[in-house]
mmCIF file of C-alpha atoms in Angstrom:
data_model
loop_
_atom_site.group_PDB
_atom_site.id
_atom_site.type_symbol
_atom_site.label_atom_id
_atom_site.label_comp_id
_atom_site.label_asym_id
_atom_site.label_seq_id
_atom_site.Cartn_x
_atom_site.Cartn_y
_atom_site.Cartn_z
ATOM 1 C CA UNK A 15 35.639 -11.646 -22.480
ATOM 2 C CA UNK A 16 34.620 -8.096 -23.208
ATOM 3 C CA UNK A 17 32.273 -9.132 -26.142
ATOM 4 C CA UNK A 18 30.760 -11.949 -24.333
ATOM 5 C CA UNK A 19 29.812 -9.510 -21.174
ATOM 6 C CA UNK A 20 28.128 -7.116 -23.895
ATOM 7 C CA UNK A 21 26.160 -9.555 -25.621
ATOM 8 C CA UNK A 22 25.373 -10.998 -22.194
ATOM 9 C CA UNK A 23 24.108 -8.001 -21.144
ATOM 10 C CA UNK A 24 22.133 -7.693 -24.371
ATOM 11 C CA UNK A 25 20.570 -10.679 -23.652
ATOM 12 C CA UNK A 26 19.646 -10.234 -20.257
ATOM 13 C CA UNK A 27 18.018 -6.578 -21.194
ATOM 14 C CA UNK A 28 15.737 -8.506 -23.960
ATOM 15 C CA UNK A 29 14.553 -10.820 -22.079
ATOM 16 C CA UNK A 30 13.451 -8.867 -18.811
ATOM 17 C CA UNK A 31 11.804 -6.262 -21.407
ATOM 18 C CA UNK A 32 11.003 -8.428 -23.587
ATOM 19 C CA UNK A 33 8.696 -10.183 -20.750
ATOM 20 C CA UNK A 34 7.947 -6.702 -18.681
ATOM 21 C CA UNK A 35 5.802 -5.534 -22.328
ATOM 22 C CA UNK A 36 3.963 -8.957 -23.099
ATOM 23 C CA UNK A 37 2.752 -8.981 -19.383
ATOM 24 C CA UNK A 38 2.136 -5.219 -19.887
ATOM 25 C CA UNK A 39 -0.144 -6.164 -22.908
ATOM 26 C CA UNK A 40 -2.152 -8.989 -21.535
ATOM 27 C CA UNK A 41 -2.899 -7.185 -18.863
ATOM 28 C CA UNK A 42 -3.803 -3.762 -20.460
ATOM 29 C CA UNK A 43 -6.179 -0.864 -19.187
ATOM 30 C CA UNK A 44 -7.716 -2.927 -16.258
ATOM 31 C CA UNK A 45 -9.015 -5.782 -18.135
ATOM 32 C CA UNK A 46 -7.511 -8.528 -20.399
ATOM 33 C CA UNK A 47 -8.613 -10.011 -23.374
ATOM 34 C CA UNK A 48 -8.143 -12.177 -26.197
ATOM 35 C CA UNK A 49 -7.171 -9.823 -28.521
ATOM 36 C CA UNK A 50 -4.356 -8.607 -26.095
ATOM 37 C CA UNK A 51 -3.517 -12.215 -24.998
ATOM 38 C CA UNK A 52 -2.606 -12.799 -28.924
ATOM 39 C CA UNK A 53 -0.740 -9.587 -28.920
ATOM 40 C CA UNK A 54 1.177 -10.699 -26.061
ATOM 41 C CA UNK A 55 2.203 -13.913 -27.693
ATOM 42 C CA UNK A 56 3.112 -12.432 -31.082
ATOM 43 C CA UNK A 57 5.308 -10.058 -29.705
ATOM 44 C CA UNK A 58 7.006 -13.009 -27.376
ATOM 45 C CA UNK A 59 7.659 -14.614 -30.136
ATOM 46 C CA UNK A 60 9.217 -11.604 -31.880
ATOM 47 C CA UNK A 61 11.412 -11.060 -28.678
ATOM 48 C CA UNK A 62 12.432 -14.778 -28.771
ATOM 49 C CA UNK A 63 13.342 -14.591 -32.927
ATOM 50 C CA UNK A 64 15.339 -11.350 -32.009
ATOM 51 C CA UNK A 65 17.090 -13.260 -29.104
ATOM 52 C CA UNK A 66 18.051 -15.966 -31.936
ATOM 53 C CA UNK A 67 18.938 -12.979 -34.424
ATOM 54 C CA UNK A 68 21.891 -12.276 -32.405
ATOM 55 C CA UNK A 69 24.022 -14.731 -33.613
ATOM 56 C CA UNK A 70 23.383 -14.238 -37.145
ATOM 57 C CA UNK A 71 25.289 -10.626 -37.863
ATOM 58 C CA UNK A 72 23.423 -10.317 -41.151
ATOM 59 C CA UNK A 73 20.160 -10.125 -39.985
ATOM 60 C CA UNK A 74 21.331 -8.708 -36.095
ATOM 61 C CA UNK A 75 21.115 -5.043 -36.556
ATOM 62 C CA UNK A 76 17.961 -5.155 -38.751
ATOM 63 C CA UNK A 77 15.849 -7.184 -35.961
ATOM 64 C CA UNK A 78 17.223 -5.131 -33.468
ATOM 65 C CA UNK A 79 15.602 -2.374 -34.782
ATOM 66 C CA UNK A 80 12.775 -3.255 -35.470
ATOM 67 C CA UNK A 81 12.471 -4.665 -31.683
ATOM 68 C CA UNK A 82 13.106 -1.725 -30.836
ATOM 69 C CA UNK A 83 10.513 0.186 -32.751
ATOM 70 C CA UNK A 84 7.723 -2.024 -31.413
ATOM 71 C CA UNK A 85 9.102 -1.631 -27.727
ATOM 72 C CA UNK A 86 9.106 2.039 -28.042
ATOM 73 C CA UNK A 87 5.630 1.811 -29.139
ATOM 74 C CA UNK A 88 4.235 -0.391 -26.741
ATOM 75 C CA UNK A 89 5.499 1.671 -23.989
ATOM 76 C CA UNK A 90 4.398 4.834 -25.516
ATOM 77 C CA UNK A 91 0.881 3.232 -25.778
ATOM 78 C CA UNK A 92 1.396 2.170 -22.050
ATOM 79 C CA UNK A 93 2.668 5.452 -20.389
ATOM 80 C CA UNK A 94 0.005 7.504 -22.279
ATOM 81 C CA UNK A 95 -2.977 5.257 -23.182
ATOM 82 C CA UNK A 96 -3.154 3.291 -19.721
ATOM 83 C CA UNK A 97 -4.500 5.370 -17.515
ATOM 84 C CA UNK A 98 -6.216 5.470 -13.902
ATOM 85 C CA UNK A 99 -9.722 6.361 -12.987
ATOM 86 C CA UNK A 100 -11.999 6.978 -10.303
ATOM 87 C CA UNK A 101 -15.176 5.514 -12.530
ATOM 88 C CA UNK A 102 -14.843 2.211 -12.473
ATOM 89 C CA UNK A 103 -17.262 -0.715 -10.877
ATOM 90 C CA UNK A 104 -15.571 -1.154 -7.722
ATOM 91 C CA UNK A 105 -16.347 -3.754 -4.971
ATOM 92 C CA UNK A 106 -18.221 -2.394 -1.952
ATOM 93 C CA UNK A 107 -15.368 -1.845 0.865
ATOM 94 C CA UNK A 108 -13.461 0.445 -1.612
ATOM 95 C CA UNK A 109 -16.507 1.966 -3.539
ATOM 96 C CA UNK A 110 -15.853 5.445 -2.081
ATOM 97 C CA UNK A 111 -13.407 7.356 -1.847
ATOM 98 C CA UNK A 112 -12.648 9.717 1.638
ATOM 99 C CA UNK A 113 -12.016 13.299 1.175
ATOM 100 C CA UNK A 114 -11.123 16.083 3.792
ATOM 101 C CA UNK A 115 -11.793 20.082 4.393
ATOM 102 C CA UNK A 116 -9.992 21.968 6.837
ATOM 103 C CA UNK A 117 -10.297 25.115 8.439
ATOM 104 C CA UNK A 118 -7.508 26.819 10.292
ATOM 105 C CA UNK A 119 -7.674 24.189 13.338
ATOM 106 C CA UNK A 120 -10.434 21.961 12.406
ATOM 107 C CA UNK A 121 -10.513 19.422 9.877
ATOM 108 C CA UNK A 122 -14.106 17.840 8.425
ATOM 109 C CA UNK A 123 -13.312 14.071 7.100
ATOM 110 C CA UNK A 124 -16.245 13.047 5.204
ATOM 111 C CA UNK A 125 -16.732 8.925 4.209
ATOM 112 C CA UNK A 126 -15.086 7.635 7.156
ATOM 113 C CA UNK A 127 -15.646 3.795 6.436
ATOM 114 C CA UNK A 128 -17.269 1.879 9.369
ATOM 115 C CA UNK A 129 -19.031 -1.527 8.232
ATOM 116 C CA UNK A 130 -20.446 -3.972 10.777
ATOM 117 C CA UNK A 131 -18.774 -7.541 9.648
ATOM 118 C CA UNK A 132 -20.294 -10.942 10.113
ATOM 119 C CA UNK A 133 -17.180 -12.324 7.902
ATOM 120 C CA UNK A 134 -15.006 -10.947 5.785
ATOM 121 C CA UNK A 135 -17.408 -10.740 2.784
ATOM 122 C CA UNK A 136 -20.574 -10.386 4.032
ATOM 123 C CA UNK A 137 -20.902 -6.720 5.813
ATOM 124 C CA UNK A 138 -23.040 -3.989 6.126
ATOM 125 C CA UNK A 139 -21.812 -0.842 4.441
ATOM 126 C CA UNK A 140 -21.844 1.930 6.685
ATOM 127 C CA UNK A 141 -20.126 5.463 6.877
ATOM 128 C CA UNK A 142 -19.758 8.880 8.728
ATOM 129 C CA UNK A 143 -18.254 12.319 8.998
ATOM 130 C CA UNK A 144 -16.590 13.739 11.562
ATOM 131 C CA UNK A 145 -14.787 17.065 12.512
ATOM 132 C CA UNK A 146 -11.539 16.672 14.668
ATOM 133 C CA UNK A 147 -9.192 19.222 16.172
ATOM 134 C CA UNK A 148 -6.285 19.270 15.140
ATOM 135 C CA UNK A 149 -4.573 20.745 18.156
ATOM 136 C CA UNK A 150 -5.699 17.498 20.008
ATOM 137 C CA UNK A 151 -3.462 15.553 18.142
ATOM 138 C CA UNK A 152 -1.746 13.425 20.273
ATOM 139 C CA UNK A 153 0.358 10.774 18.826
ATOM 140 C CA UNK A 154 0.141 8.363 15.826
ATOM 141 C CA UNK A 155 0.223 4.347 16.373
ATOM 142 C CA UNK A 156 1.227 1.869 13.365
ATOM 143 C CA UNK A 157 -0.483 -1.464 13.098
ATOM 144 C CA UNK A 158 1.576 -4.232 11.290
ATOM 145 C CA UNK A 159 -0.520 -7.474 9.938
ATOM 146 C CA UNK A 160 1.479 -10.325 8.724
ATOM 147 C CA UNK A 161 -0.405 -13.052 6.564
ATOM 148 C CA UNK A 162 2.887 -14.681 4.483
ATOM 149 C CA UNK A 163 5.626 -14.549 6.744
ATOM 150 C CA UNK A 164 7.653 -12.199 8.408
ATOM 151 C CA UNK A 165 9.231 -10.027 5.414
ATOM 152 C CA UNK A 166 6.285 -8.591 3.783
ATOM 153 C CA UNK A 167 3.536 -6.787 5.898
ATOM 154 C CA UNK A 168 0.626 -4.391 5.130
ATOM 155 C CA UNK A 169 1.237 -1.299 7.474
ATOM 156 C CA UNK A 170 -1.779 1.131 8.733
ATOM 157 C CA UNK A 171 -1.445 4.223 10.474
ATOM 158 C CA UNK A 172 -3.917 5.460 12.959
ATOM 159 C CA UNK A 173 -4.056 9.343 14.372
ATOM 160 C CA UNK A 174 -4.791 9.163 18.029
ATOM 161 C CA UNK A 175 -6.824 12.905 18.706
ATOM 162 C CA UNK A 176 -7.094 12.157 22.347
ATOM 163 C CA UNK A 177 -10.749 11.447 24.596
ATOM 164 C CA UNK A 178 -10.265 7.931 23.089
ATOM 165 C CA UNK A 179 -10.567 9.120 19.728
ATOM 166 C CA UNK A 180 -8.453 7.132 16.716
ATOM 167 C CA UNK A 181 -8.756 7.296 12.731
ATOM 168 C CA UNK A 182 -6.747 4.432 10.939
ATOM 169 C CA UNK A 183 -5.653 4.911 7.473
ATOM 170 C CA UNK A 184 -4.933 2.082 5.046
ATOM 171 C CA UNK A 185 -3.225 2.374 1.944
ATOM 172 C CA UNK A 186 -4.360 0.248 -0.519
ATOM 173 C CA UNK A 187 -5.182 -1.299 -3.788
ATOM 174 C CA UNK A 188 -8.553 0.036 -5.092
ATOM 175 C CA UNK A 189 -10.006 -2.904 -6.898
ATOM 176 C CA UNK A 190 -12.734 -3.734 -8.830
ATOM 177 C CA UNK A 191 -15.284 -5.845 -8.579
ATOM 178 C CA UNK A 192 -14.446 -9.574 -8.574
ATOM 179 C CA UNK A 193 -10.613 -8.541 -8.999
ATOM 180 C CA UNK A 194 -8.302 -9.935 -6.851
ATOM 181 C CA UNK A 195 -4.836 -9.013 -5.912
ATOM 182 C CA UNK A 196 -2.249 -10.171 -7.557
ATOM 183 C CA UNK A 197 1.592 -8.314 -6.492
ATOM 184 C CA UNK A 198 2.445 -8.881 -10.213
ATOM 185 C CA UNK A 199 -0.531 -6.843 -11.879
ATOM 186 C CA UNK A 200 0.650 -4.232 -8.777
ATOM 187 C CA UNK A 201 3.679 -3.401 -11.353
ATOM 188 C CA UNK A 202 1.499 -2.948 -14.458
ATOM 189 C CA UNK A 203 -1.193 -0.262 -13.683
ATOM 190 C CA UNK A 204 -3.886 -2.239 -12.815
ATOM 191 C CA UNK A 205 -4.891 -0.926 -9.470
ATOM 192 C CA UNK A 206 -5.944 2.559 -8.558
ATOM 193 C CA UNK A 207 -4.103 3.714 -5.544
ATOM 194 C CA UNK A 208 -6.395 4.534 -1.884
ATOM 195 C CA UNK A 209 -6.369 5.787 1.112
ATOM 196 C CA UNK A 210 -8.942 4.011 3.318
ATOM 197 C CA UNK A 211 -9.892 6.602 6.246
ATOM 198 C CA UNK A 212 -11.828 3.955 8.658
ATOM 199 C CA UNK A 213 -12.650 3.769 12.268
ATOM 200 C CA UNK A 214 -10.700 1.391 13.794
ATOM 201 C CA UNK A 215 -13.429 -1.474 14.392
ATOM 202 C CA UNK A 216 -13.739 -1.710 10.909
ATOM 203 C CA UNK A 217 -10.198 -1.621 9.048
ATOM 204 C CA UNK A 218 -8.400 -3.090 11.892
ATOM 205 C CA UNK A 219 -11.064 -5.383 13.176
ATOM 206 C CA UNK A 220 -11.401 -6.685 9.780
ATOM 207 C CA UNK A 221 -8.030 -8.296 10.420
ATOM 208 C CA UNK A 222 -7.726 -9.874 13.638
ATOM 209 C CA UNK A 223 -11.597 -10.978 13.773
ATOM 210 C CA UNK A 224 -12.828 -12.013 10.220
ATOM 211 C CA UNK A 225 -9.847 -12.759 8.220
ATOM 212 C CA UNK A 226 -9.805 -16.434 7.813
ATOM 213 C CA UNK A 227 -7.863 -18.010 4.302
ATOM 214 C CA UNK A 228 -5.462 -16.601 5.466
ATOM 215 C CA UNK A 229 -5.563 -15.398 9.025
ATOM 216 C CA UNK A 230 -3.476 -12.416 9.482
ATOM 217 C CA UNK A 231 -1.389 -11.124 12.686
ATOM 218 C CA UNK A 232 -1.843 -7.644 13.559
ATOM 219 C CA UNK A 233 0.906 -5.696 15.715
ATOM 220 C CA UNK A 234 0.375 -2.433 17.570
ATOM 221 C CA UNK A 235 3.310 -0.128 18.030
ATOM 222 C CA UNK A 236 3.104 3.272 19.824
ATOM 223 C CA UNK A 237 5.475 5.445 17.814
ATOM 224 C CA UNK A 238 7.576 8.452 19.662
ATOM 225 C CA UNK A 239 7.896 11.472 18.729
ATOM 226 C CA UNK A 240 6.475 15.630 18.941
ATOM 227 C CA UNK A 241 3.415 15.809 18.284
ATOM 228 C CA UNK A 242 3.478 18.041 15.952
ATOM 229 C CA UNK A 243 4.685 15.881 13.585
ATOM 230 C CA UNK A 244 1.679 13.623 13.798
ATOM 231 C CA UNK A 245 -0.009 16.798 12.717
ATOM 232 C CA UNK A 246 2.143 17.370 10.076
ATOM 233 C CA UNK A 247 1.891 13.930 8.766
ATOM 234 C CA UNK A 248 -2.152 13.599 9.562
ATOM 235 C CA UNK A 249 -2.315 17.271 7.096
ATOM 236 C CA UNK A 250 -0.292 15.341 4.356
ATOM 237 C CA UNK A 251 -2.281 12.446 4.724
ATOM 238 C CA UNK A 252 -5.266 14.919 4.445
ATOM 239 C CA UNK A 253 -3.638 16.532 1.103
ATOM 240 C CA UNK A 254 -3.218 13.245 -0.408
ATOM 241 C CA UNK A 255 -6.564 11.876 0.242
ATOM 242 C CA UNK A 256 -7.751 14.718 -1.666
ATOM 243 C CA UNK A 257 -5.508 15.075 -4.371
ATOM 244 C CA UNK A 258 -6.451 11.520 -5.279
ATOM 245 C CA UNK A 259 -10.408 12.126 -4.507
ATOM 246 C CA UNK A 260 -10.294 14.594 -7.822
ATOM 247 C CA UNK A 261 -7.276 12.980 -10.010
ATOM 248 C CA UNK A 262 -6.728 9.195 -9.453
ATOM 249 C CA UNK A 263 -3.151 7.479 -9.492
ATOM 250 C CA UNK A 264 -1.643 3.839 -9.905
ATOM 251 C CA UNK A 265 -1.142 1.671 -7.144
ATOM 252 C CA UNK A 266 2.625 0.320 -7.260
ATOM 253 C CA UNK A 267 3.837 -3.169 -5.827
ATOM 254 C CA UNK A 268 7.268 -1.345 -5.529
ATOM 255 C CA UNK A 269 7.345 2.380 -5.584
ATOM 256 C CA UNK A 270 3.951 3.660 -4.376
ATOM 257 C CA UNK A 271 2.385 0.994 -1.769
ATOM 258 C CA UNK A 272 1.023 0.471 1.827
ATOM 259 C CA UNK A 273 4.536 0.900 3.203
ATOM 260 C CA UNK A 274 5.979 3.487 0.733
ATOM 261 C CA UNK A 275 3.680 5.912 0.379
ATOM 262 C CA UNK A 276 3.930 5.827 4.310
ATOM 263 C CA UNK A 277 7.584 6.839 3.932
ATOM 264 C CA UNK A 278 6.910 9.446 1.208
ATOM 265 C CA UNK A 279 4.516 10.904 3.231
ATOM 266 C CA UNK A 280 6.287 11.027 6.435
ATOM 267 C CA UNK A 281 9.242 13.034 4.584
ATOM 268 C CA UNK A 282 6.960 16.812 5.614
ATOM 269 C CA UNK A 283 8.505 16.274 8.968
ATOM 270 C CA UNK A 284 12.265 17.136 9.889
ATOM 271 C CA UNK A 285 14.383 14.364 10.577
ATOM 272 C CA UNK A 286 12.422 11.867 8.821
ATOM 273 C CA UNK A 287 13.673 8.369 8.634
ATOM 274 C CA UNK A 288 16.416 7.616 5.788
ATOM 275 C CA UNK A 289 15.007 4.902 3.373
ATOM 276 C CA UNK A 290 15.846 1.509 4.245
ATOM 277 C CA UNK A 291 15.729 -1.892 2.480
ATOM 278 C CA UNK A 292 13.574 -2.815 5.508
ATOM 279 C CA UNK A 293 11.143 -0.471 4.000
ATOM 280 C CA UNK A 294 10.733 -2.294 0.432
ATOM 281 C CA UNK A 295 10.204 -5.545 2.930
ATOM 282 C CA UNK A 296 8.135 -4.047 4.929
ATOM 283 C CA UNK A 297 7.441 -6.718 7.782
ATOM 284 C CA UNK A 298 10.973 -5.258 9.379
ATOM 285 C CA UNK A 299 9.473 -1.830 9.079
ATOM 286 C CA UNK A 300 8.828 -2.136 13.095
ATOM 287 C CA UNK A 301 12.312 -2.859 13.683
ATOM 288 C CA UNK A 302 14.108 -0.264 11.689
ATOM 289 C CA UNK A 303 11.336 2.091 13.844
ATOM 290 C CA UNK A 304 12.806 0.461 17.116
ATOM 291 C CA UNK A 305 16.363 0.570 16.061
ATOM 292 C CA UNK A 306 15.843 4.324 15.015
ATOM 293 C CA UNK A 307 14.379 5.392 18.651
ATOM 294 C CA UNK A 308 11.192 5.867 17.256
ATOM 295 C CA UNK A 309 9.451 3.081 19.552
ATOM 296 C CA UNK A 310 9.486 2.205 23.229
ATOM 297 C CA UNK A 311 13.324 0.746 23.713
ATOM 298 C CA UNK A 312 13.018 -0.126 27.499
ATOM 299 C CA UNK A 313 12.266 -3.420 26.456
ATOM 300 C CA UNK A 314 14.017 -5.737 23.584
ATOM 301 C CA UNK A 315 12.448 -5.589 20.383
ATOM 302 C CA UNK A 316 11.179 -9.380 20.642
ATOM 303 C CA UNK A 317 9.499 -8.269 24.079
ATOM 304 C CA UNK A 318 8.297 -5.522 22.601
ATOM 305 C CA UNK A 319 7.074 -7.128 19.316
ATOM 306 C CA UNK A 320 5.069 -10.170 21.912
ATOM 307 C CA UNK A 321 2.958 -7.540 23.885
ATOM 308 C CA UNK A 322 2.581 -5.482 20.527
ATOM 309 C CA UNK A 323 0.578 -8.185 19.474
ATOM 310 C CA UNK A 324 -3.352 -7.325 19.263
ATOM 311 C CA UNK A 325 -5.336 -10.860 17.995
ATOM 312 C CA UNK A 326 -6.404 -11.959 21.087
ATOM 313 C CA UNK A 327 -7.770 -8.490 22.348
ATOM 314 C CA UNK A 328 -9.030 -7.458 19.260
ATOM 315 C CA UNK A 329 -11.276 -10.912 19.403
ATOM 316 C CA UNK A 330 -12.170 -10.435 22.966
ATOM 317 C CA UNK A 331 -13.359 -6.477 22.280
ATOM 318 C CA UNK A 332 -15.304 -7.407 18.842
ATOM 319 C CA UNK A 333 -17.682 -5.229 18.509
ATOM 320 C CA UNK A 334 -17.081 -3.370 21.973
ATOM 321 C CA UNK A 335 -17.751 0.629 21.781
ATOM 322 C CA UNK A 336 -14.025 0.932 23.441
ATOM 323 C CA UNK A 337 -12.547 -1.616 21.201
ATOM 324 C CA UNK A 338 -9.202 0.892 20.614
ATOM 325 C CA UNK A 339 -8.571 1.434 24.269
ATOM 326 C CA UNK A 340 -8.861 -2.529 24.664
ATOM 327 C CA UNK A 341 -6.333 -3.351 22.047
ATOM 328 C CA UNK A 342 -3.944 -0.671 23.304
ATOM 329 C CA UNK A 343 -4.086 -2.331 26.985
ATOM 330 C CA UNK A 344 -1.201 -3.935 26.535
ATOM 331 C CA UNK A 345 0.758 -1.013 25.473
ATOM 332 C CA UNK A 346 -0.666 1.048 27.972
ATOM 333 C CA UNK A 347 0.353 -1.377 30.545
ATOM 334 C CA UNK A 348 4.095 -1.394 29.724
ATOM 335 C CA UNK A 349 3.747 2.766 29.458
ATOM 336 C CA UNK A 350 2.677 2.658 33.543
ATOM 337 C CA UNK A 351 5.674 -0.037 34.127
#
């Protein structure tokens, strides 16, 4: 029994590394090609004649080494010679990348993204620079849009500086252009990580007004807490933008997405939330919030999750100057209650 749990377990580990470095090879630095589609396939096969090795003991040990010779190389290559970049041809909504000075009390964000949509492809590039004040912080506010169901969610956080003033943040995949997303190419270095700083007509907008195959639902939830915390957060936020303005990093499916990096970040503050498995599936991150006191509990989660629920308000404001306050009615509403 013990020798057939060993080899079982030898078996398993070849085959799950065995397919982690052929996928790792295809896909390469960015780009695929033919060459590294053949490498891909030559070294399945090798994984497939050391699989059958196994049960010949004369010629076990031999192929095992030499697997594991090539592995080692491949992810030597990989770690070292795959690496992330800010010069790249990028498609236009994530062609340039924010970045952030402060000064004591004031903070400069520069490339605040802002296009005018008349669908989801066809904008009008636009951007600006504002200073906010950081001791008008109020409060942050997480959107949560659902387009596959109700595990998996992309998460935005928006700073609310007071005098109607809000700046979303989305993390996301940086992708070139004609790339799509794909979660699996997420694993293998293929996206450069970024932090969208937008206004909220744009990144949130985007979503509830112009986001068709598939249409996504976008939730609004008011988080509690001191405030400063949200300033806390908003200067990591700040640090990060930067940091990856002058030295790019991978994107991560896993370990360094929309939700994640949220998390990561949000550790600055005392008290931060432990991590949670509803944090890897991130379309329960607004109920571990609510079950941690960190939204409104007056109401039951359900209630709270049907008036957090922004489509039809974000559709009605469209392109309204006061489009924020008009999504936030809702909310607002309940607050007075």
């Amino acid at each position: 029994m013990l020798k057939f749990i060993k080899v079982s377990l030898l078996v398993l580990t070849l085959i799950g590394i065995t397919a982690w470095a052929v996928l790792a090879i295809y896909f390469g630095d960015s780009h695929s090609s033919i060459v590294q589609a053949c490498v891909a396939v030559v070294f399945g096969l090798f994984g497939l004649v050391t699989l059958a090795s196994l049960g010949f003991a004369r010629w076990r040990r031999r192929a095992l080494v030499a697997y594991s010779i090539l592995f080692f190389l491949i992810l030597i290559w990989w770690l070292f010679a795959v690496s992330p970049s800010n010069e790249r041809q990028w498609q236009s909504d994530v062609s340039k990348l924010p970045y952030a000075t402060v000064e004591g009390d004031t903070v400069t964000v520069h490339d605040i993204r802002n296009f005018d949509y008349r669908s989801e492809f066809d904008f009008s590039p636009a951007y600006y620079t504002k200073t906010f004040d950081l001791n008008k912080i109020e409060g942050v506010d997480l959107f949560a849009v659902y387009w596959m169901g109700l595990a998996i969610a992309h998460t935005i956080m928006s700073f609310n500086f007071g005098e109607k003033e809000y700046l979303a943040i989305s993390i996301e995949a940086r992708k070139e252009l004609n790339e799509g997303y794909s979660t699996i190419k997420g694993f293998f270095r293929q996206y450069e990580l970024m932090y969208i700083v937008a206004d909220e007509r744009d990144v949130i907008r985007l979503r509830t007004n112009y986001r068709k195959n598939p249409t996504e639902d976008v939730y609004l939830y008011r988080l509690q807490g001191p405030k400063e915390n949200a300033r806390r957060l908003f200067l990591e936020y700040l640090r990060k933008i930067n940091e990856l303005h002058d030295k790019p990093a991978f994107y991560n499916s896993l370990l360094d997405n929309c939700t994640t990096a949220i998390w990561f970040n949000t550790r600055v503050n005392p008290g931060h939330l432990p991590f949670s498995w509803k944090i890897l599936l991130s379309g329960y991150v607004p109920e571990y919030l609510y079950e941690s006191q960190r939204l409104d509990t007056r109401i039951p989660f359900l209630d709270l999750q049907r008036q957090a629920h922004i489509n039809p308000a974000a559709q009605a404001a469209d392109q309204s100057p006061d489009f924020s306050q008009r999504i936030r009615a809702a909310y607002d509403k309940l607050q007075i209650q």
